[in-house]
Tab-separated table of C-alpha atoms in Angstrom:
chain	number	residue	atom	x	y	z
S	1	MET	CA	-67.322	-73.163	-7.295
S	2	THR	CA	-66.809	-70.603	-4.314
S	3	LYS	CA	-64.567	-71.765	-1.421
S	4	PHE	CA	-66.098	-71.672	2.046
S	5	ARG	CA	-64.250	-69.076	4.092
S	6	TYR	CA	-63.548	-71.408	6.938
S	7	PRO	CA	-62.806	-74.707	5.432
S	8	ARG	CA	-61.837	-76.121	9.033
S	9	LEU	CA	-65.534	-75.706	9.849
S	10	VAL	CA	-67.082	-77.806	6.862
S	11	ALA	CA	-66.604	-81.270	8.419
S	12	PRO	CA	-67.916	-80.459	11.819
S	13	LEU	CA	-70.806	-78.423	10.706
S	14	ALA	CA	-71.730	-81.169	8.339
S	15	VAL	CA	-71.535	-83.609	11.362
S	16	LEU	CA	-73.668	-81.001	13.365
S	17	ALA	CA	-76.204	-80.794	10.566
S	18	ILE	CA	-76.582	-84.704	9.857
S	19	GLY	CA	-77.003	-85.096	13.649
S	20	THR	CA	-79.537	-82.447	14.175
S	21	ALA	CA	-81.677	-83.928	11.588
S	22	MET	CA	-81.484	-87.327	13.593
S	23	ALA	CA	-82.205	-85.837	16.816
S	24	LEU	CA	-85.262	-84.029	15.304
S	25	ALA	CA	-86.150	-87.525	13.610
S	26	VAL	CA	-85.894	-88.899	17.362
S	27	GLY	CA	-87.863	-86.038	18.658
S	28	ILE	CA	-90.793	-86.539	16.151
S	29	GLY	CA	-90.854	-90.423	16.570
S	30	HIS	CA	-89.991	-90.757	20.027
S	31	THR	CA	-89.671	-88.135	23.004
S	32	TRP	CA	-88.098	-84.665	22.730
S	33	THR	CA	-86.054	-85.570	25.966
S	34	ASP	CA	-84.451	-88.362	23.862
S	35	ALA	CA	-83.946	-85.788	20.945
S	36	LEU	CA	-82.102	-83.540	23.487
S	37	SER	CA	-79.898	-86.077	24.733
S	38	SER	CA	-79.152	-86.957	20.953
S	39	GLU	CA	-78.300	-83.374	20.294
S	40	ILE	CA	-75.936	-82.930	23.345
S	41	THR	CA	-73.932	-86.116	22.070
S	42	ILE	CA	-73.965	-84.571	18.567
S	43	ILE	CA	-72.658	-81.207	19.747
S	44	LEU	CA	-69.909	-82.988	21.800
S	45	ILE	CA	-68.843	-85.144	18.569
S	46	THR	CA	-68.976	-81.809	16.577
S	47	VAL	CA	-66.641	-80.045	19.198
S	48	GLY	CA	-64.189	-83.168	19.132
S	49	TYR	CA	-64.197	-83.118	15.237
S	50	TYR	CA	-63.333	-79.549	15.327
S	51	PHE	CA	-60.313	-80.067	17.606
S	52	LEU	CA	-59.107	-83.048	15.612
S	53	THR	CA	-59.202	-81.087	12.538
S	54	GLY	CA	-56.844	-78.586	13.981
S	55	SER	CA	-54.313	-81.183	15.434
S	56	LYS	CA	-51.088	-81.432	13.702
S	57	GLY	CA	-50.118	-84.972	12.192
S	58	ASP	CA	-52.067	-87.550	10.465
S	59	VAL	CA	-55.303	-87.224	12.235
S	60	GLY	CA	-55.564	-83.478	11.522
S	61	ALA	CA	-54.299	-84.095	7.940
S	62	ILE	CA	-56.958	-86.733	6.977
S	63	TYR	CA	-59.666	-84.601	8.813
S	64	ARG	CA	-58.846	-81.618	6.860
S	65	ARG	CA	-58.609	-83.714	3.632
S	66	ARG	CA	-55.256	-82.473	3.026
S	67	THR	CA	-53.497	-85.775	2.696
S	68	ASP	CA	-50.144	-86.908	1.196
S	69	GLU	CA	-49.678	-90.396	-0.433
S	70	ARG	CA	-48.726	-92.084	2.994
S	71	GLN	CA	-51.740	-90.640	4.536
S	72	GLN	CA	-53.732	-92.135	1.719
S	73	HIS	CA	-52.453	-95.467	2.824
S	74	VAL	CA	-53.532	-94.862	6.334
S	75	ILE	CA	-57.034	-94.027	5.261
S	76	MET	CA	-57.252	-97.330	3.181
S	77	LYS	CA	-56.117	-99.358	5.988
S	78	ALA	CA	-58.366	-97.398	8.439
S	79	SER	CA	-61.262	-98.074	6.016
S	80	ARG	CA	-60.572	-101.753	5.919
S	81	LEU	CA	-60.424	-102.051	9.709
S	82	ALA	CA	-63.681	-100.156	9.964
S	83	MET	CA	-65.322	-102.403	7.537
S	84	LEU	CA	-64.135	-105.458	9.229
S	85	VAL	CA	-65.455	-104.210	12.650
S	86	MET	CA	-68.676	-103.237	11.039
S	87	PHE	CA	-69.139	-106.690	9.575
S	88	ALA	CA	-68.306	-108.342	12.750
S	89	LEU	CA	-70.640	-106.206	14.564
S	90	THR	CA	-73.559	-106.740	12.052
S	91	PHE	CA	-72.848	-110.474	12.222
S	92	GLY	CA	-72.932	-110.450	16.193
S	93	ILE	CA	-76.111	-108.372	16.201
S	94	ALA	CA	-77.787	-110.602	13.589
S	95	LEU	CA	-76.731	-113.466	15.734
S	96	VAL	CA	-78.423	-112.059	18.858
S	97	MET	CA	-81.464	-110.993	16.977
S	98	VAL	CA	-81.975	-114.735	15.425
S	99	ALA	CA	-81.578	-116.301	18.871
S	100	ARG	CA	-84.052	-113.994	20.218
S	101	ASN	CA	-86.506	-114.862	17.452
S	102	GLU	CA	-86.689	-110.837	16.167
S	103	ASN	CA	-86.221	-109.110	13.080
S	104	TYR	CA	-82.780	-109.162	11.421
S	105	TRP	CA	-83.256	-107.898	7.951
S	106	GLN	CA	-81.569	-104.616	8.815
S	107	GLU	CA	-78.446	-106.478	9.666
S	108	ASP	CA	-78.981	-108.493	6.426
S	109	VAL	CA	-79.167	-105.087	4.365
S	110	ILE	CA	-76.309	-103.496	6.009
S	111	GLY	CA	-73.996	-106.618	5.480
S	112	SER	CA	-75.349	-107.409	1.993
S	113	VAL	CA	-74.818	-103.720	0.944
S	114	GLY	CA	-71.364	-103.336	2.563
S	115	GLY	CA	-70.363	-106.617	0.884
S	116	VAL	CA	-71.761	-105.573	-2.637
S	117	SER	CA	-70.015	-102.337	-2.254
S	118	PHE	CA	-66.701	-103.935	-1.648
S	119	PHE	CA	-66.936	-105.941	-4.638
S	120	LEU	CA	-68.316	-103.004	-6.636
S	121	GLY	CA	-65.058	-100.813	-5.319
S	122	ILE	CA	-62.692	-103.707	-6.610
S	123	MET	CA	-64.670	-103.698	-10.061
S	124	ILE	CA	-64.319	-100.002	-10.303
S	125	TYR	CA	-60.814	-99.279	-9.081
S	126	GLY	CA	-58.996	-102.567	-9.877
S	127	THR	CA	-57.249	-102.920	-13.069
S	128	HIS	CA	-59.132	-104.851	-15.790
S	129	GLU	CA	-57.792	-107.385	-18.550
S	130	GLU	CA	-58.790	-105.102	-21.297
S	131	ASP	CA	-56.634	-102.346	-19.869
S	132	ALA	CA	-53.648	-104.315	-20.708
S	133	ALA	CA	-54.440	-104.345	-24.577
S	134	GLY	CA	-51.822	-106.668	-26.455
S	135	THR	CA	-49.738	-107.315	-23.499
S	136	SER	CA	-51.595	-110.340	-21.883
S	137	ARG	CA	-52.301	-112.649	-24.716
S	138	GLY	CA	-51.513	-115.607	-22.753
S	139	ILE	CA	-49.117	-118.478	-23.724
S	140	MET	CA	-51.058	-119.679	-26.706
S	141	ALA	CA	-50.584	-116.465	-28.543
S	142	SER	CA	-48.654	-117.081	-31.971
S	143	ASP	CA	-45.541	-115.088	-31.166
S	144	ALA	CA	-45.456	-116.704	-27.755
S	145	VAL	CA	-45.269	-120.104	-29.493
S	146	LYS	CA	-42.786	-119.019	-32.018
S	147	GLY	CA	-40.594	-117.411	-29.199
S	148	ILE	CA	-40.488	-120.925	-27.536
S	149	GLU	CA	-39.634	-122.731	-30.794
S	150	GLU	CA	-36.776	-120.166	-31.665
S	151	THR	CA	-35.045	-120.663	-28.212
S	152	ASP	CA	-31.455	-121.784	-28.821
S	153	ASP	CA	-31.057	-123.239	-25.195
S	154	ILE	CA	-33.238	-126.377	-25.840
S	155	ALA	CA	-31.015	-129.477	-25.657
S	156	PRO	CA	-30.967	-131.447	-28.808
S	157	PRO	CA	-32.726	-134.893	-28.651
S	158	MET	CA	-30.154	-137.590	-27.778
A	1	MET	CA	-35.147	-109.678	-7.836
A	2	ILE	CA	-38.537	-111.309	-9.527
A	3	GLN	CA	-38.010	-114.101	-6.858
A	4	ARG	CA	-37.866	-111.345	-4.060
A	5	THR	CA	-41.083	-109.741	-4.999
A	6	CYS	CA	-42.992	-113.202	-5.280
A	7	LYS	CA	-42.757	-114.131	-1.743
A	8	GLY	CA	-45.504	-116.015	-0.242
A	9	THR	CA	-45.989	-113.387	2.449
A	10	LEU	CA	-47.613	-111.131	-0.021
A	11	THR	CA	-50.751	-112.969	0.202
A	12	PHE	CA	-53.440	-112.465	2.613
A	13	PRO	CA	-53.502	-112.552	5.543
A	14	SER	CA	-49.736	-112.278	6.277
A	15	MET	CA	-49.846	-108.996	4.210
A	16	LEU	CA	-51.655	-107.413	6.941
A	17	SER	CA	-48.714	-107.357	9.046
A	18	ASN	CA	-45.926	-107.339	6.296
A	19	LEU	CA	-44.670	-104.155	4.447
A	20	TYR	CA	-41.781	-104.213	1.854
A	21	ILE	CA	-39.467	-101.461	2.836
A	22	VAL	CA	-36.362	-100.335	0.364
A	23	LYS	CA	-33.837	-98.609	2.599
A	24	ASN	CA	-32.967	-95.129	1.800
A	25	GLU	CA	-30.338	-92.382	2.426
A	26	VAL	CA	-32.859	-89.763	2.807
A	27	ARG	CA	-31.748	-88.867	6.331
A	28	ASN	CA	-28.136	-88.680	5.491
A	29	TYR	CA	-28.746	-86.460	2.513
A	30	ARG	CA	-31.024	-84.150	4.504
A	31	ARG	CA	-28.370	-83.769	6.981
A	32	LYS	CA	-25.627	-82.987	4.566
A	33	LYS	CA	-27.953	-80.144	3.366
A	34	ASN	CA	-28.654	-78.846	6.871
A	35	LEU	CA	-32.333	-79.193	6.298
A	36	SER	CA	-34.921	-79.921	8.824
A	37	GLN	CA	-37.614	-82.540	8.376
A	38	ALA	CA	-40.337	-79.789	8.119
A	39	GLU	CA	-38.230	-78.047	5.382
A	40	LEU	CA	-37.602	-81.066	3.416
A	41	ALA	CA	-41.465	-82.100	3.817
A	42	GLU	CA	-42.270	-78.530	2.396
A	43	GLY	CA	-39.999	-78.940	-0.437
A	44	LEU	CA	-41.326	-82.262	-1.449
A	45	GLY	CA	-45.155	-81.561	-0.641
A	46	VAL	CA	-45.843	-84.018	1.897
A	47	SER	CA	-46.287	-83.862	5.695
A	48	ARG	CA	-43.478	-83.992	8.146
A	49	GLN	CA	-44.940	-87.304	9.299
A	50	THR	CA	-44.434	-88.871	5.878
A	51	VAL	CA	-40.610	-87.834	5.988
A	52	ILE	CA	-40.242	-89.209	9.317
A	53	ALA	CA	-41.772	-92.459	8.161
A	54	ILE	CA	-39.347	-92.633	5.205
A	55	GLU	CA	-36.503	-91.724	7.155
A	56	GLY	CA	-37.326	-94.434	9.817
A	57	ASP	CA	-37.720	-97.134	7.163
A	58	ARG	CA	-41.218	-97.461	8.004
A	59	TYR	CA	-42.752	-96.298	4.616
A	60	SER	CA	-41.667	-96.880	0.797
A	61	PRO	CA	-42.351	-93.695	-1.035
A	62	SER	CA	-44.148	-94.301	-4.292
A	63	LEU	CA	-42.332	-94.065	-7.695
A	64	PRO	CA	-43.203	-90.412	-8.255
A	65	LEU	CA	-42.191	-89.353	-4.810
A	66	ALA	CA	-39.086	-91.355	-4.981
A	67	PHE	CA	-38.109	-89.647	-8.005
A	68	ARG	CA	-39.053	-86.260	-6.498
A	69	ILE	CA	-36.814	-87.081	-3.676
A	70	ALA	CA	-34.033	-87.923	-5.887
A	71	LYS	CA	-34.383	-84.804	-7.852
A	72	PHE	CA	-34.545	-82.540	-4.568
A	73	PHE	CA	-31.273	-83.893	-3.483
A	74	GLU	CA	-29.888	-84.006	-7.122
A	75	VAL	CA	-28.833	-87.498	-6.953
A	76	PRO	CA	-29.853	-90.511	-9.219
A	77	VAL	CA	-32.908	-92.393	-7.748
A	78	GLU	CA	-30.780	-95.623	-7.248
A	79	THR	CA	-28.442	-93.628	-5.047
A	80	MET	CA	-31.157	-92.515	-2.812
A	81	PHE	CA	-32.958	-95.930	-2.547
A	82	ASP	CA	-31.041	-99.327	-2.509
A	83	PRO	CA	-33.075	-102.075	-3.974
A	84	SER	CA	-30.380	-104.597	-2.528
A	85	GLU	CA	-31.545	-103.486	0.882
A	86	GLU	CA	-35.241	-104.370	0.896
A	87	MET	CA	-36.535	-105.789	3.901
A	88	VAL	CA	-39.796	-106.820	5.400
A	89	LYS	CA	-41.376	-105.161	8.268
């Protein structure tokens, strides 16, 4: 696989491409004035992204995707915070939509997909019982019971 | 030792604010070798911020990194990290 010559540009260009697609959709579905304002916002975000990737420190390393183990921890904590904020916001919006008697299935979808993905993540990345073959056979395993019986320090019956 | 690692504070939600830190001698050994934090970070293959966090007892490195640090300074890992000096942050 060939490497991109300017790796620092990858993330900002991806943001710009996605944002431009969104702005095009706004232009087709709504007005081109709205699309223009969307595009300007996206360009500002792209420029901000570019400068963030150049900064020294955790933010720059994370945005450049050159992280060490501590920065991976930072990413996990930040992701957890983002997830909590997203769920809180989704719940808040759903609450308002229900109160206004409007459609709220979009919030339902976001909340459900987020929740299911979280549990899928636990299943994928968590350690499973079958990974610990032979080491976690429980207290009723024959050798475990034998081990208890052979212990010397059990007080004799009086 | 087992009792220490099974503290109730490891459970949600208190684990959000508590981190178990093992005190270390990284700063002392780095100064003995006349190295800057940036030079040590380069030698270990981590960022300077991570070296700062380890020296400031704000982050306990993983086992592989702990061994790498000990190897870098040519001392046993238990000399570099003192498990009896564990603290909750």
